């Protein structure tokens, strides 16, 4: 087993070393560290302890980076073999389940560890700047490594259980969110009278699970009075949980990979819920057939979008219920603002998912070349598919509308502020950045060969955020905060963003034509 695992590990590390994408990600992360170091130097002129502020920023960046990129990266460990239907070849080579799990999972652990470990020498600068000690640095990095291990095991378990990378990512994100939410709710219930229903001891025990989380451990380590070791008892329980998840993934590997041929696998629960039991009596295609196809496949049709709307309302109701349990008072205006806020978040998720999957599904199912043979232009086909996705956005748009009807005065104030002369170019710049992010997500989902749509959005967001951070920092520092200068900056940046958006639009068309010529 050891030799087979080592063979898979060495091969994966060689592929990673020869690929340019991991090196670009490492370079981007180091550039982010240098930018945070520059901000810490600027803040040191206005406040004390710049080293602590720098280290706090690095810690939060690493937490979000490990969570977002780690889930999408680890979730493809086994599902990429299922999607490529090569898992049977590994079995024919007499490689057991444990060797496959370790051989596919360990290279990803090494890759993510290299991304975190490469920052360690730079974080020692925080000690020189003041406000943080070596003991705090060690404790924070121990928490980050445990968080990486936890994200990796949750994602590996989802990768073993699920049939494709997209579903594995959703399951892993949901499991990690519930891992944080359930102890938080239990702690709130124990503090505000919920113990009468469940029992105080049970709620307190469940609430203490969050003591072994990355947020609790890093907050403890970043406290100014920290004088403990880097590995407390809560961290040991957290490590034991990760080891249990890995053992569980090993245990269910054989049952979950017996039907690794996709055509032999039963439809997913979401497909069964959104599909119709009887074929419609109307056999003629409606005029917008391509849009209707994407509305059914990507948005789940009317039934699927109705289920999403019910889920959105359930999330809002849960949030309002938690505030009520905590002793807060929810007025109609508060409920309307909550609906609008959550609706905007849901709309952002719908936009990102549509951008990442609008063309990727056709390429993955190898139907794009056949679709391009229709007597329509590339723009006509592309915009028809986008229109089909847009029809599925009605749940989030309806949530925003319901919230706006409950707070008409707040909506009027927002609209009045948007049409202020000083706000025109900042809003235009923000809109163009959103367009750039969506276009870059589409282009990345077309270009990547594996885990395309789960990785497309995080990578695109990282690139857009990094570019904006550096450009805005340099330009704002150069004009020393003049109001007219800011208007000029936003005007210039909006023009540059429009040019980049037009270039990305052209590159998307070129890639789609190339994919069609390849017969994909």
JSON list of N, CA and C in Angstrom, two decimals, residues 344-388:
[
{"chain": "A", "resi": 344, "resn": "UNK", "atom": "N", "xyz": [-30.28, 40.13, -2.12]},
{"chain": "A", "resi": 344, "resn": "UNK", "atom": "CA", "xyz": [-29.10, 40.54, -2.90]},
{"chain": "A", "resi": 344, "resn": "UNK", "atom": "C", "xyz": [-28.02, 39.46, -2.83]},
{"chain": "A", "resi": 345, "resn": "UNK", "atom": "N", "xyz": [-27.86, 38.87, -1.65]},
{"chain": "A", "resi": 345, "resn": "UNK", "atom": "CA", "xyz": [-26.90, 37.76, -1.54]},
{"chain": "A", "resi": 345, "resn": "UNK", "atom": "C", "xyz": [-27.30, 36.56, -2.37]},
{"chain": "A", "resi": 346, "resn": "UNK", "atom": "N", "xyz": [-28.58, 36.20, -2.36]},
{"chain": "A", "resi": 346, "resn": "UNK", "atom": "CA", "xyz": [-29.05, 35.08, -3.16]},
{"chain": "A", "resi": 346, "resn": "UNK", "atom": "C", "xyz": [-28.88, 35.37, -4.65]},
{"chain": "A", "resi": 347, "resn": "UNK", "atom": "N", "xyz": [-29.15, 36.62, -5.05]},
{"chain": "A", "resi": 347, "resn": "UNK", "atom": "CA", "xyz": [-28.98, 36.98, -6.46]},
{"chain": "A", "resi": 347, "resn": "UNK", "atom": "C", "xyz": [-27.52, 36.87, -6.88]},
{"chain": "A", "resi": 348, "resn": "UNK", "atom": "N", "xyz": [-26.61, 37.29, -5.99]},
{"chain": "A", "resi": 348, "resn": "UNK", "atom": "CA", "xyz": [-25.19, 37.16, -6.31]},
{"chain": "A", "resi": 348, "resn": "UNK", "atom": "C", "xyz": [-24.80, 35.69, -6.50]},
{"chain": "A", "resi": 349, "resn": "UNK", "atom": "N", "xyz": [-25.32, 34.81, -5.64]},
{"chain": "A", "resi": 349, "resn": "UNK", "atom": "CA", "xyz": [-25.03, 33.39, -5.79]},
{"chain": "A", "resi": 349, "resn": "UNK", "atom": "C", "xyz": [-25.60, 32.84, -7.10]},
{"chain": "A", "resi": 350, "resn": "UNK", "atom": "N", "xyz": [-26.80, 33.26, -7.46]},
{"chain": "A", "resi": 350, "resn": "UNK", "atom": "CA", "xyz": [-27.40, 32.81, -8.73]},
{"chain": "A", "resi": 350, "resn": "UNK", "atom": "C", "xyz": [-26.58, 33.27, -9.92]},
{"chain": "A", "resi": 351, "resn": "UNK", "atom": "N", "xyz": [-26.11, 34.53, -9.88]},
{"chain": "A", "resi": 351, "resn": "UNK", "atom": "CA", "xyz": [-25.31, 35.06, -10.98]},
{"chain": "A", "resi": 351, "resn": "UNK", "atom": "C", "xyz": [-24.00, 34.28, -11.12]},
{"chain": "A", "resi": 352, "resn": "UNK", "atom": "N", "xyz": [-23.35, 34.02, -10.00]},
{"chain": "A", "resi": 352, "resn": "UNK", "atom": "CA", "xyz": [-22.07, 33.31, -10.05]},
{"chain": "A", "resi": 352, "resn": "UNK", "atom": "C", "xyz": [-22.25, 31.89, -10.56]},
{"chain": "A", "resi": 353, "resn": "UNK", "atom": "N", "xyz": [-23.28, 31.21, -10.06]},
{"chain": "A", "resi": 353, "resn": "UNK", "atom": "CA", "xyz": [-23.52, 29.83, -10.50]},
{"chain": "A", "resi": 353, "resn": "UNK", "atom": "C", "xyz": [-23.87, 29.78, -11.99]},
{"chain": "A", "resi": 354, "resn": "UNK", "atom": "N", "xyz": [-24.67, 30.73, -12.45]},
{"chain": "A", "resi": 354, "resn": "UNK", "atom": "CA", "xyz": [-25.02, 30.76, -13.87]},
{"chain": "A", "resi": 354, "resn": "UNK", "atom": "C", "xyz": [-23.79, 31.01, -14.73]},
{"chain": "A", "resi": 355, "resn": "UNK", "atom": "N", "xyz": [-22.94, 31.96, -14.31]},
{"chain": "A", "resi": 355, "resn": "UNK", "atom": "CA", "xyz": [-21.74, 32.26, -15.09]},
{"chain": "A", "resi": 355, "resn": "UNK", "atom": "C", "xyz": [-20.80, 31.07, -15.16]},
{"chain": "A", "resi": 356, "resn": "UNK", "atom": "N", "xyz": [-20.71, 30.32, -14.06]},
{"chain": "A", "resi": 356, "resn": "UNK", "atom": "CA", "xyz": [-19.78, 29.19, -14.02]},
{"chain": "A", "resi": 356, "resn": "UNK", "atom": "C", "xyz": [-20.30, 27.96, -14.75]},
{"chain": "A", "resi": 357, "resn": "UNK", "atom": "N", "xyz": [-21.62, 27.85, -14.95]},
{"chain": "A", "resi": 357, "resn": "UNK", "atom": "CA", "xyz": [-22.17, 26.63, -15.51]},
{"chain": "A", "resi": 357, "resn": "UNK", "atom": "C", "xyz": [-22.84, 26.82, -16.87]},
{"chain": "A", "resi": 358, "resn": "UNK", "atom": "N", "xyz": [-23.00, 28.07, -17.32]},
{"chain": "A", "resi": 358, "resn": "UNK", "atom": "CA", "xyz": [-23.80, 28.30, -18.53]},
{"chain": "A", "resi": 358, "resn": "UNK", "atom": "C", "xyz": [-23.22, 27.59, -19.75]},
{"chain": "A", "resi": 359, "resn": "UNK", "atom": "N", "xyz": [-21.90, 27.58, -19.89]},
{"chain": "A", "resi": 359, "resn": "UNK", "atom": "CA", "xyz": [-21.26, 26.87, -21.00]},
{"chain": "A", "resi": 359, "resn": "UNK", "atom": "C", "xyz": [-20.57, 25.59, -20.56]},
{"chain": "A", "resi": 360, "resn": "UNK", "atom": "N", "xyz": [-20.23, 25.50, -19.27]},
{"chain": "A", "resi": 360, "resn": "UNK", "atom": "CA", "xyz": [-19.47, 24.34, -18.81]},
{"chain": "A", "resi": 360, "resn": "UNK", "atom": "C", "xyz": [-20.27, 23.05, -18.93]},
{"chain": "A", "resi": 361, "resn": "UNK", "atom": "N", "xyz": [-21.57, 23.12, -18.68]},
{"chain": "A", "resi": 361, "resn": "UNK", "atom": "CA", "xyz": [-22.39, 21.92, -18.77]},
{"chain": "A", "resi": 361, "resn": "UNK", "atom": "C", "xyz": [-22.41, 21.37, -20.19]},
{"chain": "A", "resi": 362, "resn": "UNK", "atom": "N", "xyz": [-22.48, 22.27, -21.19]},
{"chain": "A", "resi": 362, "resn": "UNK", "atom": "CA", "xyz": [-22.45, 21.82, -22.58]},
{"chain": "A", "resi": 362, "resn": "UNK", "atom": "C", "xyz": [-21.11, 21.17, -22.92]},
{"chain": "A", "resi": 363, "resn": "UNK", "atom": "N", "xyz": [-20.02, 21.75, -22.43]},
{"chain": "A", "resi": 363, "resn": "UNK", "atom": "CA", "xyz": [-18.70, 21.20, -22.72]},
{"chain": "A", "resi": 363, "resn": "UNK", "atom": "C", "xyz": [-18.50, 19.86, -22.01]},
{"chain": "A", "resi": 364, "resn": "UNK", "atom": "N", "xyz": [-19.00, 19.76, -20.79]},
{"chain": "A", "resi": 364, "resn": "UNK", "atom": "CA", "xyz": [-18.84, 18.51, -20.04]},
{"chain": "A", "resi": 364, "resn": "UNK", "atom": "C", "xyz": [-19.66, 17.38, -20.65]},
{"chain": "A", "resi": 365, "resn": "UNK", "atom": "N", "xyz": [-20.85, 17.71, -21.14]},
{"chain": "A", "resi": 365, "resn": "UNK", "atom": "CA", "xyz": [-21.70, 16.70, -21.78]},
{"chain": "A", "resi": 365, "resn": "UNK", "atom": "C", "xyz": [-21.38, 16.50, -23.25]},
{"chain": "A", "resi": 366, "resn": "UNK", "atom": "N", "xyz": [-20.40, 17.27, -23.76]},
{"chain": "A", "resi": 366, "resn": "UNK", "atom": "CA", "xyz": [-19.95, 17.16, -25.16]},
{"chain": "A", "resi": 366, "resn": "UNK", "atom": "C", "xyz": [-21.09, 17.40, -26.14]},
{"chain": "A", "resi": 367, "resn": "UNK", "atom": "N", "xyz": [-21.89, 18.43, -25.85]},
{"chain": "A", "resi": 367, "resn": "UNK", "atom": "CA", "xyz": [-23.00, 18.81, -26.74]},
{"chain": "A", "resi": 367, "resn": "UNK", "atom": "C", "xyz": [-22.80, 20.20, -27.35]},
{"chain": "A", "resi": 368, "resn": "UNK", "atom": "N", "xyz": [-21.69, 20.86, -27.02]},
{"chain": "A", "resi": 368, "resn": "UNK", "atom": "CA", "xyz": [-21.50, 22.22, -27.52]},
{"chain": "A", "resi": 368, "resn": "UNK", "atom": "C", "xyz": [-21.29, 22.25, -29.03]},
{"chain": "A", "resi": 369, "resn": "UNK", "atom": "N", "xyz": [-20.51, 21.33, -29.56]},
{"chain": "A", "resi": 369, "resn": "UNK", "atom": "CA", "xyz": [-20.27, 21.31, -31.01]},
{"chain": "A", "resi": 369, "resn": "UNK", "atom": "C", "xyz": [-21.57, 21.05, -31.77]},
{"chain": "A", "resi": 370, "resn": "UNK", "atom": "N", "xyz": [-22.44, 20.18, -31.23]},
{"chain": "A", "resi": 370, "resn": "UNK", "atom": "CA", "xyz": [-23.73, 19.94, -31.88]},
{"chain": "A", "resi": 370, "resn": "UNK", "atom": "C", "xyz": [-24.62, 21.17, -31.80]},
{"chain": "A", "resi": 371, "resn": "UNK", "atom": "N", "xyz": [-24.57, 21.90, -30.70]},
{"chain": "A", "resi": 371, "resn": "UNK", "atom": "CA", "xyz": [-25.37, 23.12, -30.55]},
{"chain": "A", "resi": 371, "resn": "UNK", "atom": "C", "xyz": [-24.90, 24.20, -31.52]},
{"chain": "A", "resi": 372, "resn": "UNK", "atom": "N", "xyz": [-23.60, 24.24, -31.80]},
{"chain": "A", "resi": 372, "resn": "UNK", "atom": "CA", "xyz": [-23.07, 25.25, -32.72]},
{"chain": "A", "resi": 372, "resn": "UNK", "atom": "C", "xyz": [-23.45, 24.95, -34.17]},
{"chain": "A", "resi": 373, "resn": "UNK", "atom": "N", "xyz": [-23.92, 23.76, -34.46]},
{"chain": "A", "resi": 373, "resn": "UNK", "atom": "CA", "xyz": [-24.34, 23.43, -35.82]},
{"chain": "A", "resi": 373, "resn": "UNK", "atom": "C", "xyz": [-25.72, 23.98, -36.16]},
{"chain": "A", "resi": 374, "resn": "UNK", "atom": "N", "xyz": [-26.43, 24.53, -35.18]},
{"chain": "A", "resi": 374, "resn": "UNK", "atom": "CA", "xyz": [-27.73, 25.14, -35.46]},
{"chain": "A", "resi": 374, "resn": "UNK", "atom": "C", "xyz": [-27.55, 26.38, -36.33]},
{"chain": "A", "resi": 375, "resn": "UNK", "atom": "N", "xyz": [-28.54, 26.71, -37.13]},
{"chain": "A", "resi": 375, "resn": "UNK", "atom": "CA", "xyz": [-28.43, 27.89, -38.02]},
{"chain": "A", "resi": 375, "resn": "UNK", "atom": "C", "xyz": [-28.61, 29.19, -37.25]},
{"chain": "A", "resi": 376, "resn": "UNK", "atom": "N", "xyz": [-27.75, 29.39, -36.26]},
{"chain": "A", "resi": 376, "resn": "UNK", "atom": "CA", "xyz": [-27.79, 30.62, -35.47]},
{"chain": "A", "resi": 376, "resn": "UNK", "atom": "C", "xyz": [-26.36, 31.07, -35.21]},
{"chain": "A", "resi": 377, "resn": "UNK", "atom": "N", "xyz": [-26.20, 32.35, -34.95]},
{"chain": "A", "resi": 377, "resn": "UNK", "atom": "CA", "xyz": [-24.87, 32.88, -34.67]},
{"chain": "A", "resi": 377, "resn": "UNK", "atom": "C", "xyz": [-24.42, 32.50, -33.26]},
{"chain": "A", "resi": 378, "resn": "UNK", "atom": "N", "xyz": [-23.13, 32.64, -33.03]},
{"chain": "A", "resi": 378, "resn": "UNK", "atom": "CA", "xyz": [-22.59, 32.34, -31.70]},
{"chain": "A", "resi": 378, "resn": "UNK", "atom": "C", "xyz": [-23.21, 33.26, -30.65]},
{"chain": "A", "resi": 379, "resn": "UNK", "atom": "N", "xyz": [-23.34, 34.55, -30.97]},
{"chain": "A", "resi": 379, "resn": "UNK", "atom": "CA", "xyz": [-23.95, 35.48, -30.02]},
{"chain": "A", "resi": 379, "resn": "UNK", "atom": "C", "xyz": [-25.40, 35.11, -29.73]},
{"chain": "A", "resi": 380, "resn": "UNK", "atom": "N", "xyz": [-26.13, 34.68, -30.76]},
{"chain": "A", "resi": 380, "resn": "UNK", "atom": "CA", "xyz": [-27.52, 34.30, -30.55]},
{"chain": "A", "resi": 380, "resn": "UNK", "atom": "C", "xyz": [-27.65, 33.10, -29.63]},
{"chain": "A", "resi": 381, "resn": "UNK", "atom": "N", "xyz": [-26.81, 32.10, -29.83]},
{"chain": "A", "resi": 381, "resn": "UNK", "atom": "CA", "xyz": [-26.85, 30.91, -28.97]},
{"chain": "A", "resi": 381, "resn": "UNK", "atom": "C", "xyz": [-26.44, 31.28, -27.54]},
{"chain": "A", "resi": 382, "resn": "UNK", "atom": "N", "xyz": [-25.35, 32.05, -27.42]},
{"chain": "A", "resi": 382, "resn": "UNK", "atom": "CA", "xyz": [-24.84, 32.40, -26.09]},
{"chain": "A", "resi": 382, "resn": "UNK", "atom": "C", "xyz": [-25.85, 33.21, -25.30]},
{"chain": "A", "resi": 383, "resn": "UNK", "atom": "N", "xyz": [-26.43, 34.23, -25.91]},
{"chain": "A", "resi": 383, "resn": "UNK", "atom": "CA", "xyz": [-27.38, 35.07, -25.19]},
{"chain": "A", "resi": 383, "resn": "UNK", "atom": "C", "xyz": [-28.69, 34.36, -24.92]},
{"chain": "A", "resi": 384, "resn": "UNK", "atom": "N", "xyz": [-29.06, 33.39, -25.76]},
{"chain": "A", "resi": 384, "resn": "UNK", "atom": "CA", "xyz": [-30.24, 32.57, -25.45]},
{"chain": "A", "resi": 384, "resn": "UNK", "atom": "C", "xyz": [-30.01, 31.74, -24.21]},
{"chain": "A", "resi": 385, "resn": "UNK", "atom": "N", "xyz": [-28.80, 31.18, -24.07]},
{"chain": "A", "resi": 385, "resn": "UNK", "atom": "CA", "xyz": [-28.49, 30.41, -22.87]},
{"chain": "A", "resi": 385, "resn": "UNK", "atom": "C", "xyz": [-28.47, 31.32, -21.64]},
{"chain": "A", "resi": 386, "resn": "UNK", "atom": "N", "xyz": [-27.93, 32.53, -21.77]},
{"chain": "A", "resi": 386, "resn": "UNK", "atom": "CA", "xyz": [-27.92, 33.46, -20.65]},
{"chain": "A", "resi": 386, "resn": "UNK", "atom": "C", "xyz": [-29.35, 33.85, -20.26]},
{"chain": "A", "resi": 387, "resn": "UNK", "atom": "N", "xyz": [-30.22, 34.03, -21.27]},
{"chain": "A", "resi": 387, "resn": "UNK", "atom": "CA", "xyz": [-31.62, 34.36, -20.98]},
{"chain": "A", "resi": 387, "resn": "UNK", "atom": "C", "xyz": [-32.30, 33.23, -20.22]},
{"chain": "A", "resi": 388, "resn": "UNK", "atom": "N", "xyz": [-31.99, 31.98, -20.58]},
{"chain": "A", "resi": 388, "resn": "UNK", "atom": "CA", "xyz": [-32.56, 30.86, -19.85]},
{"chain": "A", "resi": 388, "resn": "UNK", "atom": "C", "xyz": [-32.13, 30.84, -18.40]}
]
